[in-house]
Amino acid sequence: MRSGCEECGKALTFNEIGAYKKFVNRGSTSFLCRTCLAAKLDVSVEEIDRKIEQFKAQGCTLFV
Ligand SMILES: [Zn+2]
C-alpha cells in the first residue's frame, strides 16, 4: 500500500486514510490527504474534520 497522498505526496494520517475510505471508496488502496480530499469533494477541510469527529462519535473504527 502506498503511504502518501496520491495528489500531493504528503504523508497521511490514519484518520485521513479513514476519511478517504469513508467518503470515496472503502476498498481503495491509494488515498488523498484531507486538503486534497476536501478539494476533490468540493468541501472545506473543516467540513472533513467535522465529519471525522461525527464518525468517531458514532464509534466508526476507521478513525482514532
Ligand atoms: Zn494531498
Short mmCIF file of N, CA and C and ligand atoms in Angstrom, two decimals:
data_model
loop_
_atom_site.label_atom_id
_atom_site.label_comp_id
_atom_site.label_asym_id
_atom_site.label_seq_id
_atom_site.Cartn_x
_atom_site.Cartn_y
_atom_site.Cartn_z
N MET A 1 0.84 -1.20 0.00
CA MET A 1 0.00 0.00 0.00
C MET A 1 0.88 1.25 0.00
N ARG A 2 0.51 2.21 -0.81
CA ARG A 2 1.24 3.46 -0.85
C ARG A 2 0.95 4.26 0.43
N SER A 3 1.94 5.01 0.90
CA SER A 3 1.76 5.65 2.20
C SER A 3 1.52 7.15 2.11
N GLY A 4 1.66 7.73 0.92
CA GLY A 4 1.47 9.17 0.80
C GLY A 4 0.21 9.54 0.03
N CYS A 5 -0.14 10.83 0.08
CA CYS A 5 -1.28 11.33 -0.67
C CYS A 5 -1.05 11.14 -2.17
N GLU A 6 -2.03 10.60 -2.85
CA GLU A 6 -1.98 10.36 -4.29
C GLU A 6 -1.73 11.64 -5.08
N GLU A 7 -2.22 12.74 -4.56
CA GLU A 7 -2.19 14.01 -5.25
C GLU A 7 -0.93 14.82 -4.96
N CYS A 8 -0.62 15.03 -3.67
CA CYS A 8 0.49 15.91 -3.31
C CYS A 8 1.66 15.18 -2.66
N GLY A 9 1.50 13.88 -2.35
CA GLY A 9 2.60 13.11 -1.81
C GLY A 9 2.83 13.27 -0.32
N LYS A 10 2.01 14.09 0.31
CA LYS A 10 2.13 14.33 1.76
C LYS A 10 1.85 13.03 2.53
N ALA A 11 2.56 12.85 3.64
CA ALA A 11 2.32 11.68 4.49
C ALA A 11 0.89 11.72 5.04
N LEU A 12 0.25 10.57 5.09
CA LEU A 12 -1.14 10.52 5.50
C LEU A 12 -1.30 10.06 6.94
N THR A 13 -2.26 10.61 7.63
CA THR A 13 -2.59 10.13 8.97
C THR A 13 -3.62 9.02 8.86
N PHE A 14 -3.75 8.25 9.93
CA PHE A 14 -4.74 7.18 9.99
C PHE A 14 -6.13 7.72 9.68
N ASN A 15 -6.47 8.88 10.23
CA ASN A 15 -7.80 9.45 10.02
C ASN A 15 -8.01 9.93 8.59
N GLU A 16 -6.95 10.38 7.94
CA GLU A 16 -7.08 10.81 6.54
C GLU A 16 -7.37 9.61 5.65
N ILE A 17 -6.70 8.51 5.93
CA ILE A 17 -6.98 7.28 5.18
C ILE A 17 -8.41 6.83 5.45
N GLY A 18 -8.81 6.92 6.72
CA GLY A 18 -10.17 6.56 7.10
C GLY A 18 -11.20 7.43 6.41
N ALA A 19 -10.92 8.72 6.34
CA ALA A 19 -11.85 9.66 5.70
C ALA A 19 -12.00 9.33 4.22
N TYR A 20 -10.89 9.01 3.57
CA TYR A 20 -10.95 8.68 2.15
C TYR A 20 -11.79 7.43 1.94
N LYS A 21 -11.55 6.44 2.77
CA LYS A 21 -12.33 5.19 2.68
C LYS A 21 -13.82 5.47 2.89
N LYS A 22 -14.09 6.32 3.87
CA LYS A 22 -15.48 6.61 4.23
C LYS A 22 -16.18 7.42 3.13
N PHE A 23 -15.50 8.43 2.62
CA PHE A 23 -16.15 9.36 1.70
C PHE A 23 -16.04 8.96 0.24
N VAL A 24 -15.01 8.22 -0.10
CA VAL A 24 -14.78 7.93 -1.52
C VAL A 24 -14.94 6.45 -1.84
N ASN A 25 -14.05 5.63 -1.27
CA ASN A 25 -14.07 4.22 -1.65
C ASN A 25 -13.48 3.37 -0.54
N ARG A 26 -14.30 2.57 0.06
CA ARG A 26 -13.90 1.75 1.20
C ARG A 26 -12.75 0.80 0.84
N GLY A 27 -12.73 0.32 -0.40
CA GLY A 27 -11.74 -0.66 -0.78
C GLY A 27 -10.51 -0.08 -1.43
N SER A 28 -10.39 1.24 -1.43
CA SER A 28 -9.28 1.88 -2.12
C SER A 28 -7.93 1.56 -1.49
N THR A 29 -6.89 1.50 -2.32
CA THR A 29 -5.54 1.27 -1.80
C THR A 29 -4.64 2.49 -2.01
N SER A 30 -5.19 3.55 -2.64
CA SER A 30 -4.45 4.81 -2.70
C SER A 30 -5.38 5.90 -2.17
N PHE A 31 -4.78 6.89 -1.52
CA PHE A 31 -5.59 7.83 -0.74
C PHE A 31 -5.17 9.27 -0.95
N LEU A 32 -6.02 10.18 -0.50
CA LEU A 32 -5.72 11.61 -0.54
C LEU A 32 -5.65 12.15 0.88
N CYS A 33 -4.81 13.17 1.08
CA CYS A 33 -4.79 13.85 2.38
C CYS A 33 -6.07 14.67 2.52
N ARG A 34 -6.31 15.20 3.70
CA ARG A 34 -7.54 15.95 3.96
C ARG A 34 -7.70 17.13 3.01
N THR A 35 -6.61 17.83 2.77
CA THR A 35 -6.66 19.01 1.92
C THR A 35 -7.09 18.65 0.50
N CYS A 36 -6.45 17.62 -0.07
CA CYS A 36 -6.77 17.20 -1.43
C CYS A 36 -8.15 16.55 -1.49
N LEU A 37 -8.52 15.82 -0.45
CA LEU A 37 -9.84 15.20 -0.40
C LEU A 37 -10.93 16.28 -0.36
N ALA A 38 -10.71 17.30 0.44
CA ALA A 38 -11.68 18.40 0.52
C ALA A 38 -11.84 19.06 -0.84
N ALA A 39 -10.71 19.27 -1.55
CA ALA A 39 -10.77 19.89 -2.87
C ALA A 39 -11.53 18.99 -3.85
N LYS A 40 -11.27 17.70 -3.78
CA LYS A 40 -11.92 16.74 -4.67
C LYS A 40 -13.43 16.70 -4.44
N LEU A 41 -13.82 16.75 -3.16
CA LEU A 41 -15.24 16.67 -2.81
C LEU A 41 -15.90 18.05 -2.83
N ASP A 42 -15.08 19.09 -3.07
CA ASP A 42 -15.59 20.46 -3.11
C ASP A 42 -16.23 20.87 -1.79
N VAL A 43 -15.55 20.52 -0.70
CA VAL A 43 -15.97 20.97 0.63
C VAL A 43 -14.75 21.58 1.32
N SER A 44 -14.95 22.17 2.50
CA SER A 44 -13.82 22.74 3.23
C SER A 44 -13.14 21.66 4.07
N VAL A 45 -11.87 21.90 4.41
CA VAL A 45 -11.14 20.97 5.28
C VAL A 45 -11.84 20.87 6.63
N GLU A 46 -12.41 21.99 7.09
CA GLU A 46 -13.14 22.00 8.36
C GLU A 46 -14.33 21.04 8.31
N GLU A 47 -14.96 21.00 7.15
CA GLU A 47 -16.10 20.09 6.95
C GLU A 47 -15.65 18.63 7.09
N ILE A 48 -14.51 18.32 6.49
CA ILE A 48 -13.94 16.96 6.59
C ILE A 48 -13.66 16.64 8.06
N ASP A 49 -13.01 17.58 8.76
CA ASP A 49 -12.70 17.37 10.17
C ASP A 49 -13.97 17.14 10.99
N ARG A 50 -15.00 17.92 10.68
CA ARG A 50 -16.26 17.79 11.42
C ARG A 50 -16.88 16.42 11.19
N LYS A 51 -16.84 15.96 9.95
CA LYS A 51 -17.37 14.63 9.61
C LYS A 51 -16.59 13.54 10.33
N ILE A 52 -15.26 13.69 10.36
CA ILE A 52 -14.43 12.70 11.05
C ILE A 52 -14.84 12.62 12.52
N GLU A 53 -15.04 13.79 13.14
CA GLU A 53 -15.46 13.82 14.54
C GLU A 53 -16.81 13.12 14.72
N GLN A 54 -17.72 13.36 13.78
CA GLN A 54 -19.04 12.71 13.85
C GLN A 54 -18.92 11.20 13.77
N PHE A 55 -18.13 10.72 12.82
CA PHE A 55 -17.97 9.28 12.66
C PHE A 55 -17.30 8.67 13.88
N LYS A 56 -16.31 9.38 14.43
CA LYS A 56 -15.66 8.92 15.65
C LYS A 56 -16.68 8.77 16.77
N ALA A 57 -17.53 9.78 16.90
CA ALA A 57 -18.55 9.78 17.95
C ALA A 57 -19.50 8.60 17.78
N GLN A 58 -19.67 8.17 16.54
CA GLN A 58 -20.54 7.02 16.25
C GLN A 58 -19.82 5.70 16.47
N GLY A 59 -18.54 5.78 16.79
CA GLY A 59 -17.77 4.57 17.04
C GLY A 59 -17.19 3.93 15.79
N CYS A 60 -17.08 4.70 14.70
CA CYS A 60 -16.53 4.16 13.47
C CYS A 60 -15.05 3.78 13.67
N THR A 61 -14.72 2.56 13.27
CA THR A 61 -13.36 2.05 13.51
C THR A 61 -12.34 2.56 12.51
N LEU A 62 -12.77 3.34 11.51
CA LEU A 62 -11.84 3.90 10.53
C LEU A 62 -11.11 5.11 11.11
N PHE A 63 -11.53 5.57 12.29
CA PHE A 63 -10.95 6.77 12.86
C PHE A 63 -10.50 6.55 14.30
N VAL A 64 -9.47 7.31 14.70
CA VAL A 64 -9.00 7.25 16.09
C VAL A 64 -9.12 8.63 16.72
ZN ZN B 1 -2.70 15.78 -0.74
#
